[in-house]
Amino acid sequence: MITLYNIPFSYLCLSILLSGFSIFALFKFLYIYIRSGRKEVLPQLFLAVGAVIYIASDTIALIYYIVTSEYNTARFFIFSRELATVLFLITIPYFASKALILKQSLKKNNTFLFITGIVSSAAIILIAAAKPGLFIGSYDAATPVNYRMIVVIQKIEPLYIFKNMMMMIYLLYAIVIFLYSSIKNKITYPVNKILMGLFILAYFALSGVYSASFFNNNWYVNFYYPHISIGIAIFLLLISFGVDDILLNYTSKLLIVNKDLTNILYQDIELGIPNRNSFLNYLKFKIDELKNNDEKFSLVFIDIDDFQHINESFGENIGDEILKLLTSRLLNYFKSYGNLYRVGGDEFVFILEDLQSDDEPVNFANRVIKSFRNPFPISGDSYLVTASLGIINVPHDGNDVNTILNNVYSVIRNAKQTKNTYKIFSKEIVDHSSDMVNRVNLLRSSISNNQFTMFYQPIVDADEKLIYAESLLRCTNPDPSIGGPGEFIPLLEKAGIMKDVDDMVIRKVFH
């Protein structure tokens, strides 16, 4: 058995330490990839596989030789160690394609190097497997065996030179392309630590090749420690930090996306105030709070009068500007009273909390109406708008979202019959609103069932000669709640179904 006296103890300990670190790095990258599913980690994972094979093979060769004194098998692990570096020929272009934003010309070059790396690696493995002597040299039985004969390539063979030349070309390419892309900010995630690792690995690899070429027959100090293994370990350490940067970058992007998504879902981007979703969420929260205390709050809904007419008359751009100015005015004047939400195209709501008296919502509504007396200046013109307001007191006027919203629409419809005023919710308003809905449904049914008829009233002159006849519309539905023409025609107009009636009248008249 070989004693440790024949092998520098520092070399063995450092080699074992580096093997442990590389295996730890491999499992770390594997764990991160499995948990995060981030494809950006795959190149680091493949590099870690190559690093583990390289460093662990070096360590196993020494330990095996110490335990068995068997030279040929120990050299097989060195053979595996040297073959492990061909993985870099494939991984480096793959790494660049994932980490960098390459232009079309650079992308073609990178693809060429990737294919070349695959072909070269396959050729090196096949030739080395067939003729190992062309790769790591042959064993001279007359030469006394020492640890340097185990870990150091004793004779520089053609295949070994080709492999190392390819390795250096790819490392230099990686340094140039990563440095260029980093300067141009053409990167998909931070690569500073990865670039530093490439510099260090290239230095150790070049230094190792130089030392093996000129000092392999001498007791050169470089080989009293695992030279290239240290470079690979430092490279692994730095790309490990690079993976942390990837995850931090990914996390920061997630936070940005989450913030943007929150803004889209809960913020009105155009006006810069909370939207309907935000209002409904807060309303549910406040309703749940009421179950645990005796507090109350009020909702003051604001509906701009004839806003569609403004858009049709002056254009949607003017309408949008009016909404922005109106929102700014409401925030400037009334932000201290409560939160403002946009719940529709031209509909807003204030949530008034911490009410000191029952008159506070009414006083607030009066002040809002008065604030609209001043016109809104846009591009040298002035635009005057009014609003209809509805007041809901919670929980008195509803203790769940659906009831509250139904009551809101009832009180707003009632207020818009007068316009430029406010209405307080009451049961009578609901009854009236319900009656209106029923009458509209009856009218829709009457149109569908052709329950309208035409009467013709003759118009004569002083000599009782017929001049023309006036057509009069009458509804034959027997339900008395529909009322006469003076009642149901305005209702048809408000319900937006007058066009159907007009078409029906024309058909009947001409018929």
Steps between C-alpha positions, in 0.01 A plus 500: 500500500623850417544725803398863521871576518515459121219756444492860631241501777385851403428379145284213622305710754442781254390257232247338735374843608453613140318178414259552785437858396437408134255226599322744733477755216357236266227403746429867570445575129292184462285596799453857373405375153247248637343751737497805272480338157717785369667393173769762559648265764550211253837624359638535855369151576681351199820687590475365853473144361825552307666658804401209728633242253826693460573573868358176642692289247823669609426425866384143437815427299720602793297319767474186286874501442568547872274209590590251221839615358346412162618749241295420189157529663604822671601638163155405365349758736746758364384398153140570613614829650643626175197386300272696735632829364344432158162577660612864503517495120126429491387691808671834434307582176183368661573720801543806274170435319309494829673786682551748215285681245692423182461678168426284197865489389625415851223245537621324183859499629385365834297224331805410287718473811233292673486250213880503471525432873270198472692358204843569656395351835367186333820466294726548804305243705500240220870540414602509868295187572661319205856622564544636855871545435429784259317677783683443830817328386627153582637347819873423521545212747867586549414844638441512878139590579425810705194714552599730213480209260143447615364856475727652231497420129862389456519536124310759298316299236329640182144430616572657837637813330196518268259465792670775701525733200126459438437559871699826497329621180157445652594664830642806320187513284284487813696784661475719188129436434399539867708816538362652178139414589543631854634833373215526247250393767389209281451255783198314633624507862807630692822334374777697675593218739478243220732714286748525787486121538575457129807726535631299794431162336674613180803612705531169686440296184758696301746490789445125539563434130810721512636320807428156355671597175822642647535357851342156492839331543598715799374526856324822423313667783171515304456128546528501877131599493206410267558784261213504249264350758534817706417712195193288432393519865533880505307511173227284657490726803455811287233349275330385821483864597382563143211259553409695813499813283271323251255413777517851645446645154209259443353591839529872431328452164225303671454787746476746211252277317301456820497876550391558140234231532375658821482836326310348208257313724446758771604835358341716233808570288341791313393699806746369758239402759373160625258325265183293540685183609678693772170654612323162520788346696503786750121498525507129590770569756299782659183287507691221678628756751143604581432152634746563782407857590214749485663741256333625186609669181344663197545468126451803280471399134564762231366453146585768241186628327476447122865399471428300185366818343828676587701225325273507195500881476863587579684171451636238737829688546312792656297255707819336631650838588182599686519179703865569589426858608189389688698230684772749587241744634329234711834391647612856570175597670384179667790259545498560875134388522552148367636276225400565137449212255410484132235230465393562138573711194350817653410363843686565824446423866625642826517283812439722801619351829515624860173692459429750778134556412223372273505828307862465397436300174231751393728798568777325312273435199396867493864609497580261214212640290614856571857413397372427149368854455838615371554383138798288395745688273644295211705649215353848546137379524287448808279198560230494765385164634257397770463179696230294666589360843360210700558449872501155660542452876654167600384277666161674515448482122662161448745269672633304200659606173220393267227674701706817525572510125136437410393782728770725355364460147150570625592825674719617208217438251274703722749786525557508122132567441567849638879526438749730673371386838540230762260240631512303823409137474159405635256212466270718289780545247543123478126453456493768232804353328354152518176630353692665216685175426173304497336751267798491262483118496128521423570738214771271358255211518231711330736581212590132458132398508393778263271650765503846344252639257456821302203735513457772239353832607372705201604863470244717316483865397220754572291350218538156662711379211754227593854638478699208651477247777721492812618150600477426873674207670308303759605198705246217519670321792226471765738567791397843638848578637623579148286815489427721206732629226599797713647253753634209298662695213747691729568167671576338164743783423682464834519121457666542159242294312327783316674397176314166505171689547582742216564210261174336607299824450642553149407145399147536636440844345613395153308175530 
